[in-house]
Tab-separated table of C-alpha atoms in Angstrom:
chain	number	residue	atom	x	y	z
A	1	MET	CA	30.073	-28.232	8.456
A	2	THR	CA	32.386	-31.123	8.896
A	3	ASP	CA	33.720	-33.743	6.515
A	4	THR	CA	33.532	-37.510	6.939
A	5	SER	CA	36.543	-37.521	9.219
A	6	GLY	CA	34.810	-35.113	11.609
A	7	LYS	CA	37.229	-32.208	10.830
A	8	SER	CA	35.751	-28.768	10.386
A	9	ARG	CA	35.883	-27.605	6.756
A	10	PRO	CA	37.665	-24.346	6.023
A	11	ARG	CA	35.327	-21.540	5.120
A	12	VAL	CA	35.273	-19.824	1.727
A	13	LEU	CA	33.383	-16.754	0.576
A	14	SER	CA	33.074	-15.353	-2.911
A	15	GLY	CA	30.347	-13.422	-4.962
A	16	MET	CA	29.377	-12.181	-8.349
A	17	ARG	CA	27.711	-9.000	-9.468
A	18	PRO	CA	24.298	-9.456	-11.126
A	19	THR	CA	24.915	-8.139	-14.608
A	20	GLY	CA	22.670	-10.643	-16.274
A	21	MET	CA	23.078	-14.191	-17.631
A	22	LEU	CA	26.552	-15.603	-17.127
A	23	HIS	CA	28.826	-16.318	-20.034
A	24	LEU	CA	31.502	-18.972	-20.500
A	25	GLY	CA	34.154	-16.572	-19.217
A	26	ASN	CA	32.387	-16.382	-15.826
A	27	TYR	CA	32.113	-20.082	-15.773
A	28	VAL	CA	35.678	-21.054	-16.446
A	29	GLY	CA	36.983	-18.137	-14.447
A	30	ALA	CA	35.145	-18.727	-11.254
A	31	LEU	CA	31.916	-20.776	-11.273
A	32	GLN	CA	33.518	-24.053	-12.384
A	33	ASN	CA	35.961	-23.784	-9.435
A	34	TRP	CA	33.098	-22.967	-7.025
A	35	VAL	CA	31.372	-26.201	-7.951
A	36	LYS	CA	34.544	-28.141	-6.999
A	37	LEU	CA	35.106	-26.166	-3.739
A	38	GLN	CA	31.613	-26.947	-2.372
A	39	SER	CA	32.495	-30.571	-1.773
A	40	THR	CA	35.670	-29.757	0.207
A	41	HIS	CA	34.879	-26.388	1.912
A	42	LYS	CA	32.174	-24.639	3.894
A	43	CYS	CA	31.176	-22.276	1.083
A	44	PHE	CA	29.156	-19.001	1.141
A	45	PHE	CA	28.425	-17.720	-2.271
A	46	PHE	CA	26.443	-14.571	-2.835
A	47	VAL	CA	24.942	-12.322	-5.582
A	48	ALA	CA	26.486	-8.993	-4.906
A	49	ASP	CA	23.475	-6.650	-5.681
A	50	TRP	CA	24.785	-3.811	-3.502
A	51	HIS	CA	28.074	-3.959	-5.335
A	52	ALA	CA	26.276	-3.733	-8.660
A	53	LEU	CA	24.858	-0.208	-7.472
A	54	THR	CA	28.462	1.137	-7.126
A	55	THR	CA	28.683	1.701	-10.907
A	56	ASP	CA	25.142	1.100	-12.196
A	57	TYR	CA	23.132	3.075	-9.623
A	58	GLU	CA	21.450	5.236	-12.346
A	59	ASP	CA	19.447	2.390	-13.829
A	60	THR	CA	18.306	-0.440	-11.548
A	61	SER	CA	15.381	-1.637	-13.678
A	62	ARG	CA	16.948	-5.010	-14.259
A	63	LEU	CA	18.701	-5.465	-10.882
A	64	ALA	CA	16.193	-7.896	-9.461
A	65	SER	CA	15.805	-9.932	-12.728
A	66	ASN	CA	19.491	-10.137	-13.217
A	67	THR	CA	19.878	-11.489	-9.646
A	68	LEU	CA	17.504	-14.314	-10.565
A	69	GLU	CA	19.378	-14.999	-13.746
A	70	VAL	CA	22.616	-15.499	-11.883
A	71	PHE	CA	20.964	-17.911	-9.420
A	72	LEU	CA	19.624	-19.925	-12.275
A	73	ASP	CA	23.053	-20.060	-13.873
A	74	TRP	CA	24.602	-21.212	-10.501
A	75	LEU	CA	22.099	-23.920	-10.031
A	76	GLY	CA	22.385	-25.050	-13.647
A	77	ALA	CA	26.182	-25.144	-13.370
A	78	GLY	CA	25.910	-27.467	-10.347
A	79	LEU	CA	26.049	-25.403	-7.205
A	80	ASP	CA	23.979	-27.419	-4.671
A	81	PRO	CA	22.150	-25.694	-1.809
A	82	LYS	CA	22.617	-28.868	0.195
A	83	GLN	CA	26.495	-28.460	-0.082
A	84	CYS	CA	26.884	-24.655	0.043
A	85	THR	CA	25.071	-21.445	1.102
A	86	MET	CA	23.817	-19.287	-1.744
A	87	PHE	CA	22.218	-15.902	-0.904
A	88	VAL	CA	21.558	-12.364	-2.106
A	89	GLN	CA	23.904	-9.796	-0.395
A	90	SER	CA	21.061	-7.311	0.419
A	91	HIS	CA	19.081	-10.017	2.198
A	92	VAL	CA	21.750	-10.037	4.984
A	93	LYS	CA	21.744	-6.609	6.579
A	94	GLN	CA	24.712	-7.343	8.780
A	95	HIS	CA	26.951	-6.839	5.855
A	96	ALA	CA	25.961	-3.142	5.802
A	97	GLU	CA	26.283	-2.919	9.520
A	98	LEU	CA	29.834	-4.246	9.649
A	99	HIS	CA	30.739	-2.031	6.642
A	100	VAL	CA	29.680	1.011	8.643
A	101	LEU	CA	31.839	0.052	11.584
A	102	PHE	CA	34.778	-0.703	9.382
A	103	SER	CA	34.298	2.841	7.793
A	104	MET	CA	35.012	4.415	11.130
A	105	VAL	CA	38.550	3.094	11.448
A	106	THR	CA	39.691	2.653	7.844
A	107	PRO	CA	42.007	5.390	6.573
A	108	LEU	CA	40.784	7.128	3.420
A	109	GLY	CA	44.176	6.592	1.767
A	110	TRP	CA	43.761	2.827	1.898
A	111	LEU	CA	40.697	3.037	-0.290
A	112	GLU	CA	42.241	5.557	-2.782
A	113	ARG	CA	45.321	3.369	-3.338
A	114	VAL	CA	43.271	0.205	-4.439
A	115	PRO	CA	44.534	-0.479	-7.997
A	116	SER	CA	41.015	-0.935	-9.565
A	117	TYR	CA	39.784	2.416	-8.220
A	118	LYS	CA	41.607	4.631	-10.680
A	119	GLU	CA	41.523	1.859	-13.394
A	120	GLN	CA	37.750	1.702	-13.481
A	121	GLN	CA	37.451	5.494	-13.316
A	122	GLN	CA	39.449	5.615	-16.559
A	123	ASN	CA	37.685	2.694	-18.199
A	124	LEU	CA	34.245	3.890	-17.202
A	125	GLN	CA	34.401	7.626	-18.134
A	126	THR	CA	30.789	7.747	-19.140
A	127	LYS	CA	29.689	7.063	-15.583
A	128	ASP	CA	29.786	9.450	-12.642
A	129	LEU	CA	31.927	7.510	-10.092
A	130	SER	CA	32.563	10.389	-7.736
A	131	THR	CA	30.532	8.601	-5.003
A	132	TYR	CA	31.544	7.162	-1.697
A	133	GLY	CA	29.808	3.954	-2.832
A	134	PHE	CA	32.402	3.488	-5.540
A	135	LEU	CA	35.288	4.543	-3.433
A	136	GLY	CA	34.121	2.315	-0.509
A	137	TYR	CA	33.117	-0.764	-2.291
A	138	PRO	CA	36.460	-2.552	-1.368
A	139	LEU	CA	35.499	-1.870	2.240
A	140	LEU	CA	32.046	-3.326	1.728
A	141	GLN	CA	33.834	-6.241	0.035
A	142	ALA	CA	35.922	-6.605	3.169
A	143	ALA	CA	32.768	-6.777	5.277
A	144	ASP	CA	31.323	-9.452	2.971
A	145	ILE	CA	34.344	-11.671	3.622
A	146	LEU	CA	35.123	-10.940	7.254
A	147	ILE	CA	31.611	-11.269	8.585
A	148	TYR	CA	31.748	-14.970	7.732
A	149	GLN	CA	35.227	-15.445	9.322
A	150	ALA	CA	36.349	-16.885	5.926
A	151	ASP	CA	39.579	-18.804	5.878
A	152	GLY	CA	40.094	-18.182	2.190
A	153	VAL	CA	38.807	-16.187	-0.832
A	154	PRO	CA	39.222	-17.820	-4.251
A	155	VAL	CA	40.579	-15.076	-6.557
A	156	GLY	CA	42.800	-14.535	-9.600
A	157	GLU	CA	46.055	-12.702	-9.344
A	158	ASP	CA	44.404	-9.408	-10.373
A	159	GLN	CA	42.310	-9.429	-7.224
A	160	VAL	CA	45.023	-10.223	-4.618
A	161	ALA	CA	45.175	-6.492	-3.764
A	162	HIS	CA	41.524	-6.627	-2.590
A	163	VAL	CA	42.118	-9.573	-0.271
A	164	GLU	CA	45.280	-7.818	1.129
A	165	LEU	CA	43.182	-4.663	1.914
A	166	THR	CA	40.636	-7.074	3.596
A	167	ARG	CA	43.462	-8.509	5.769
A	168	GLU	CA	44.638	-4.979	6.680
A	169	VAL	CA	41.099	-3.928	7.637
A	170	ALA	CA	40.780	-7.074	9.860
A	171	ARG	CA	44.121	-6.338	11.531
A	172	ARG	CA	43.391	-2.657	12.162
A	173	PHE	CA	39.832	-3.516	13.611
A	174	ASN	CA	41.419	-6.215	15.845
A	175	HIS	CA	43.972	-3.607	17.029
A	176	PHE	CA	41.140	-1.379	18.321
A	177	TYR	CA	38.776	-4.134	19.402
A	178	SER	CA	39.542	-7.567	20.599
A	179	ARG	CA	37.799	-10.013	22.885
A	180	ARG	CA	38.952	-11.201	26.214
A	181	VAL	CA	38.956	-14.955	26.795
A	182	PRO	CA	40.027	-16.950	29.810
A	183	GLY	CA	43.684	-17.587	29.887
A	184	THR	CA	45.937	-19.703	31.978
A	185	GLY	CA	45.157	-19.551	35.770
A	186	SER	CA	42.975	-16.613	36.606
A	187	GLY	CA	44.227	-14.302	33.899
A	188	GLU	CA	42.680	-13.398	30.597
A	189	ARG	CA	44.192	-13.068	27.154
A	190	GLN	CA	43.278	-11.112	24.054
A	191	GLU	CA	41.941	-12.911	20.996
A	192	PRO	CA	41.513	-11.513	17.593
A	193	LEU	CA	37.889	-10.695	16.878
A	194	ILE	CA	38.089	-10.981	13.087
A	195	LYS	CA	39.915	-13.687	11.270
A	196	GLU	CA	42.345	-12.717	8.506
A	197	PRO	CA	41.566	-14.608	5.328
A	198	GLN	CA	44.107	-15.932	2.773
A	199	ALA	CA	43.906	-15.396	-1.001
A	200	LEU	CA	43.165	-18.787	-2.604
A	201	LEU	CA	44.884	-18.288	-5.844
A	202	THR	CA	43.166	-20.308	-8.528
A	203	LYS	CA	44.665	-20.968	-11.850
A	204	THR	CA	41.839	-20.501	-14.332
A	205	PRO	CA	42.188	-20.961	-18.069
A	206	LYS	CA	41.992	-17.822	-20.108
A	207	LEU	CA	38.983	-17.592	-22.378
A	208	LEU	CA	39.021	-15.304	-25.375
A	209	GLY	CA	35.941	-13.748	-26.784
A	210	LEU	CA	34.740	-14.305	-30.274
A	211	ASP	CA	36.772	-11.359	-31.466
A	212	GLY	CA	39.989	-12.326	-29.770
A	213	ARG	CA	39.690	-9.955	-26.913
A	214	LYS	CA	38.805	-10.912	-23.390
A	215	MET	CA	35.337	-12.284	-23.268
A	216	SER	CA	32.861	-9.661	-21.971
A	217	LYS	CA	29.168	-8.940	-22.510
A	218	SER	CA	30.124	-5.276	-22.864
A	219	TYR	CA	32.283	-6.129	-25.877
A	220	GLY	CA	29.486	-8.196	-27.465
A	221	ASN	CA	31.822	-11.099	-27.944
A	222	SER	CA	30.557	-13.538	-25.327
A	223	ILE	CA	28.890	-16.987	-25.413
A	224	LEU	CA	26.255	-17.419	-22.692
A	225	LEU	CA	26.496	-20.296	-20.430
A	226	SER	CA	22.840	-21.134	-21.203
A	227	GLU	CA	23.258	-20.476	-25.036
A	228	GLU	CA	20.876	-22.581	-27.216
A	229	ALA	CA	22.679	-25.120	-29.390
A	230	ASP	CA	21.797	-23.341	-32.729
A	231	LYS	CA	22.942	-19.899	-31.317
A	232	LEU	CA	26.105	-21.465	-30.004
A	233	ALA	CA	26.958	-22.943	-33.343
A	234	GLU	CA	26.247	-19.734	-35.142
A	235	LYS	CA	28.562	-17.608	-32.767
A	236	ILE	CA	31.420	-20.015	-33.066
A	237	ARG	CA	31.121	-20.254	-36.839
A	238	GLY	CA	31.327	-16.403	-36.988
A	239	SER	CA	34.233	-16.209	-34.680
A	240	LEU	CA	37.699	-14.730	-35.490
A	241	THR	CA	40.579	-17.185	-36.160
A	242	ASP	CA	44.328	-16.845	-36.069
A	243	ARG	CA	44.727	-17.867	-39.709
A	244	PRO	CA	43.777	-15.145	-42.277
A	245	LYS	CA	44.605	-17.694	-45.165
A	246	LEU	CA	44.176	-21.390	-45.027
A	247	THR	CA	47.831	-21.730	-45.937
A	248	ASP	CA	48.893	-19.766	-42.893
A	249	ARG	CA	50.140	-21.518	-39.928
A	250	GLY	CA	48.226	-20.610	-36.755
A	251	ASN	CA	48.530	-20.678	-32.966
A	252	PRO	CA	45.613	-22.015	-30.853
A	253	ASP	CA	46.753	-19.874	-27.937
A	254	ARG	CA	45.918	-16.812	-29.891
A	255	CYS	CA	42.776	-18.124	-31.494
A	256	PRO	CA	39.214	-17.975	-29.904
A	257	VAL	CA	38.395	-21.318	-31.461
A	258	GLY	CA	41.604	-22.960	-30.367
A	259	ASN	CA	40.961	-21.536	-26.922
A	260	LEU	CA	37.630	-23.262	-26.800
A	261	HIS	CA	39.248	-26.582	-27.652
A	262	GLN	CA	41.801	-26.065	-24.918
A	263	ILE	CA	39.000	-25.794	-22.332
A	264	PHE	CA	36.336	-28.112	-23.591
A	265	SER	CA	37.899	-30.708	-25.929
A	266	ASP	CA	39.434	-34.003	-24.781
A	267	ALA	CA	43.193	-34.486	-24.917
A	268	ASP	CA	43.021	-36.488	-28.249
A	269	ARG	CA	41.060	-33.850	-30.024
A	270	LEU	CA	43.233	-31.062	-28.618
A	271	VAL	CA	46.352	-32.750	-30.012
A	272	PHE	CA	44.701	-33.213	-33.363
A	273	ILE	CA	43.478	-29.525	-33.817
A	274	THR	CA	46.878	-28.180	-32.362
A	275	ALA	CA	48.804	-30.059	-35.015
A	276	GLY	CA	46.415	-29.113	-37.728
A	277	CYS	CA	46.404	-25.421	-36.863
A	278	THR	CA	50.107	-25.071	-36.357
A	279	GLN	CA	50.931	-27.009	-39.501
A	280	ALA	CA	48.030	-25.669	-41.603
A	281	THR	CA	46.690	-29.123	-42.325
A	282	ILE	CA	43.150	-28.477	-41.054
A	283	LYS	CA	40.602	-26.009	-42.330
A	284	CYS	CA	39.263	-23.391	-39.915
A	285	ILE	CA	35.671	-24.488	-40.709
A	286	ASP	CA	36.513	-28.085	-39.678
A	287	CYS	CA	38.176	-26.881	-36.558
A	288	LYS	CA	35.088	-24.669	-35.709
A	289	ALA	CA	32.806	-27.678	-36.202
A	290	LEU	CA	34.740	-29.757	-33.642
A	291	ALA	CA	34.827	-26.826	-31.212
A	292	ILE	CA	30.988	-26.631	-31.565
A	293	GLU	CA	30.629	-30.256	-30.801
A	294	SER	CA	33.068	-30.176	-27.741
A	295	THR	CA	31.498	-26.907	-26.296
A	296	GLU	CA	27.909	-28.070	-26.771
A	297	ALA	CA	28.653	-31.424	-25.079
A	298	HIS	CA	29.861	-29.606	-22.007
A	299	ILE	CA	27.191	-26.958	-21.635
A	300	ALA	CA	24.106	-28.959	-22.779
A	301	PRO	CA	23.605	-30.424	-19.300
A	302	ILE	CA	23.994	-27.075	-17.677
A	303	ARG	CA	21.459	-25.562	-19.984
A	304	GLN	CA	19.028	-28.416	-19.297
A	305	ARG	CA	19.311	-28.102	-15.496
A	306	ARG	CA	18.855	-24.301	-15.731
A	307	LYS	CA	15.647	-24.883	-17.683
A	308	GLN	CA	14.343	-27.270	-15.043
A	309	PHE	CA	15.052	-24.787	-12.242
A	310	ALA	CA	13.413	-21.888	-14.274
A	311	SER	CA	10.313	-23.966	-14.581
A	312	GLN	CA	10.157	-24.295	-10.749
A	313	PRO	CA	10.166	-20.651	-9.491
A	314	ASP	CA	8.906	-21.741	-6.021
A	315	GLU	CA	11.868	-24.081	-5.639
A	316	VAL	CA	14.366	-21.312	-6.627
A	317	LEU	CA	12.688	-18.957	-4.156
A	318	ARG	CA	12.985	-21.609	-1.447
A	319	VAL	CA	16.711	-21.941	-2.165
A	320	ILE	CA	17.159	-18.181	-2.005
A	321	ARG	CA	15.105	-17.861	1.290
A	322	GLU	CA	16.991	-20.718	3.022
A	323	GLY	CA	20.281	-19.322	1.846
A	324	ALA	CA	19.413	-15.915	3.475
A	325	GLN	CA	18.526	-17.720	6.634
A	326	GLN	CA	21.772	-19.566	6.874
A	327	ALA	CA	23.850	-16.557	5.949
A	328	ASN	CA	22.003	-14.412	8.522
A	329	ALA	CA	22.658	-16.957	11.265
A	330	ALA	CA	26.368	-17.004	10.433
A	331	ALA	CA	26.695	-13.329	10.004
A	332	GLU	CA	24.824	-12.582	13.209
A	333	GLU	CA	27.175	-14.771	15.197
A	334	THR	CA	30.070	-12.507	14.143
A	335	MET	CA	28.066	-9.267	14.665
A	336	GLN	CA	27.124	-10.212	18.181
A	337	ALA	CA	30.672	-10.489	19.152
A	338	VAL	CA	31.579	-7.282	17.202
A	339	ARG	CA	28.893	-5.255	19.004
A	340	ARG	CA	30.077	-6.388	22.330
A	341	ALA	CA	33.721	-5.537	21.570
A	342	VAL	CA	32.768	-2.109	20.228
A	343	ASN	CA	30.661	-1.507	23.359
A	344	LEU	CA	27.471	-0.633	21.516
A	345	PHE	CA	24.557	-0.170	23.837
A	346	SER	CA	22.056	-3.006	23.927
A	347	LEU	CA	18.820	-3.805	25.927
A	348	GLU	CA	20.617	-6.946	27.063
A	349	SER	CA	23.494	-4.893	28.559
A	350	MET	CA	21.001	-2.641	30.477
A	351	ASP	CA	19.221	-5.656	31.826
A	352	THR	CA	22.405	-7.230	33.003
A	353	ALA	CA	23.801	-4.146	34.498
A	354	ILE	CA	20.661	-3.170	36.498
A	355	ASN	CA	18.826	-6.390	37.394
A	356	ARG	CA	21.805	-8.612	37.998
A	357	PRO	CA	24.319	-6.346	39.885
A	358	SER	CA	26.317	-9.462	41.001
A	359	ALA	CA	27.268	-10.157	37.479
A	360	PRO	CA	29.990	-8.203	35.743
A	361	ALA	CA	28.295	-5.223	34.005
A	362	ARG	CA	29.011	-4.795	30.275
A	363	ILE	CA	28.408	-1.061	30.680
A	364	ARG	CA	28.244	1.516	33.420
A	365	VAL	CA	24.632	2.601	33.859
A	366	PRO	CA	24.105	6.138	34.819
A	367	GLU	CA	22.695	6.457	38.396
A	368	SER	CA	19.770	8.499	37.010
A	369	ALA	CA	18.691	5.614	34.770
A	370	ALA	CA	19.072	2.952	37.463
A	371	SER	CA	17.117	5.154	40.001
A	372	ALA	CA	14.271	5.719	37.510
A	373	LEU	CA	13.953	1.935	36.947
A	374	ARG	CA	14.031	1.245	40.718
A	375	LEU	CA	11.362	3.904	41.237
A	376	LYS	CA	9.266	2.459	38.552
A	377	SER	CA	9.536	-1.007	40.136
A	378	VAL	CA	8.566	0.300	43.573
A	379	THR	CA	5.636	2.248	42.111
A	380	SER	CA	4.299	-0.802	40.355
A	381	TYR	CA	4.648	-2.812	43.651
A	382	ASN	CA	2.845	-0.191	45.718
A	383	ARG	CA	0.023	-0.060	43.176
A	384	GLY	CA	-0.350	-3.739	43.400
A	385	VAL	CA	-0.468	-3.689	47.175
A	386	ALA	CA	-3.020	-0.868	47.123
A	387	GLY	CA	-5.208	-2.756	44.725
A	388	LYS	CA	-5.211	-5.840	46.853
A	389	SER	CA	-6.228	-3.929	49.899
A	390	LEU	CA	-9.089	-2.195	48.139
A	391	SER	CA	-10.428	-5.587	46.831
A	392	SER	CA	-10.238	-7.118	50.227
């Protein structure tokens, strides 16, 4: 994809696990930025259903429906299939193929030192995470990114380590396998096979949950991106505030309601509630009413677009299918180069080596195989000649 000046747009890759409907934390933390990126970058966004299996493999009853929910939220939020490629991870089998090849050269210690590996084991002690799938998910993540030759990966600071591992995997793979391209004169030069991506650090506003902790569905403190207006109002009215008493001075930075104002209210309203909160001149109930108004004004169009797409399942399925086709084409381009560099056997290689001996052979064909094919060709010719003689 090129912009209006004719320059090729940098490629960006990112994904989300399908855990159900997205909440406002997902929106302000990633999705809102994706919507902006699609107008300036060549974007690939995928639903990471294989990644969901690394921790939730015991119950997959809602995996397919959750995948669809994520797609509907993406479309509602403004991702446009005409501007970006949206697809499901498992619909592009090349991800798994590249993951297998990476697993052959990646030291085990690299995966064990990923910060989130031990952190999640401690936080998810009720799950059996003693599987290769869990240990190796950063490697699958590397394949997700590198197969599209992404220039950048939009991440927060807590995910920089994953991008750095991806860069190390690319570097090591290029060390073993690189492609030869024509150089100056009659020589050749080595060119990296896989591009090393950069972390695109994105400053995202923090969004507190209704109880003051990080917003998460597992905490039961989230507001869905598609929340109906009455439910939205009910949740915000019942949220925690930073002022136990009306006479107490508060801090919007520590208050879930103040946090909503910081993200969804305009500048004038934010100045008003900040002064009222810090000086105890506004009641929390009034502050909440204004937060309901600001938040509803922002997500109402998203909710409406989502409903429109949900009423057109054939259109959503078309978007998913076309996204898979586009992603497959891009991924296969990389994989063809990778297979050649790794010297994997292919029927095309055999054909080139045997039938066109003047061309440089990609592989050395055993004489027994070449002789067998020549014998088959001669036998077929003799049968044809004999048949003509009999018919004459």
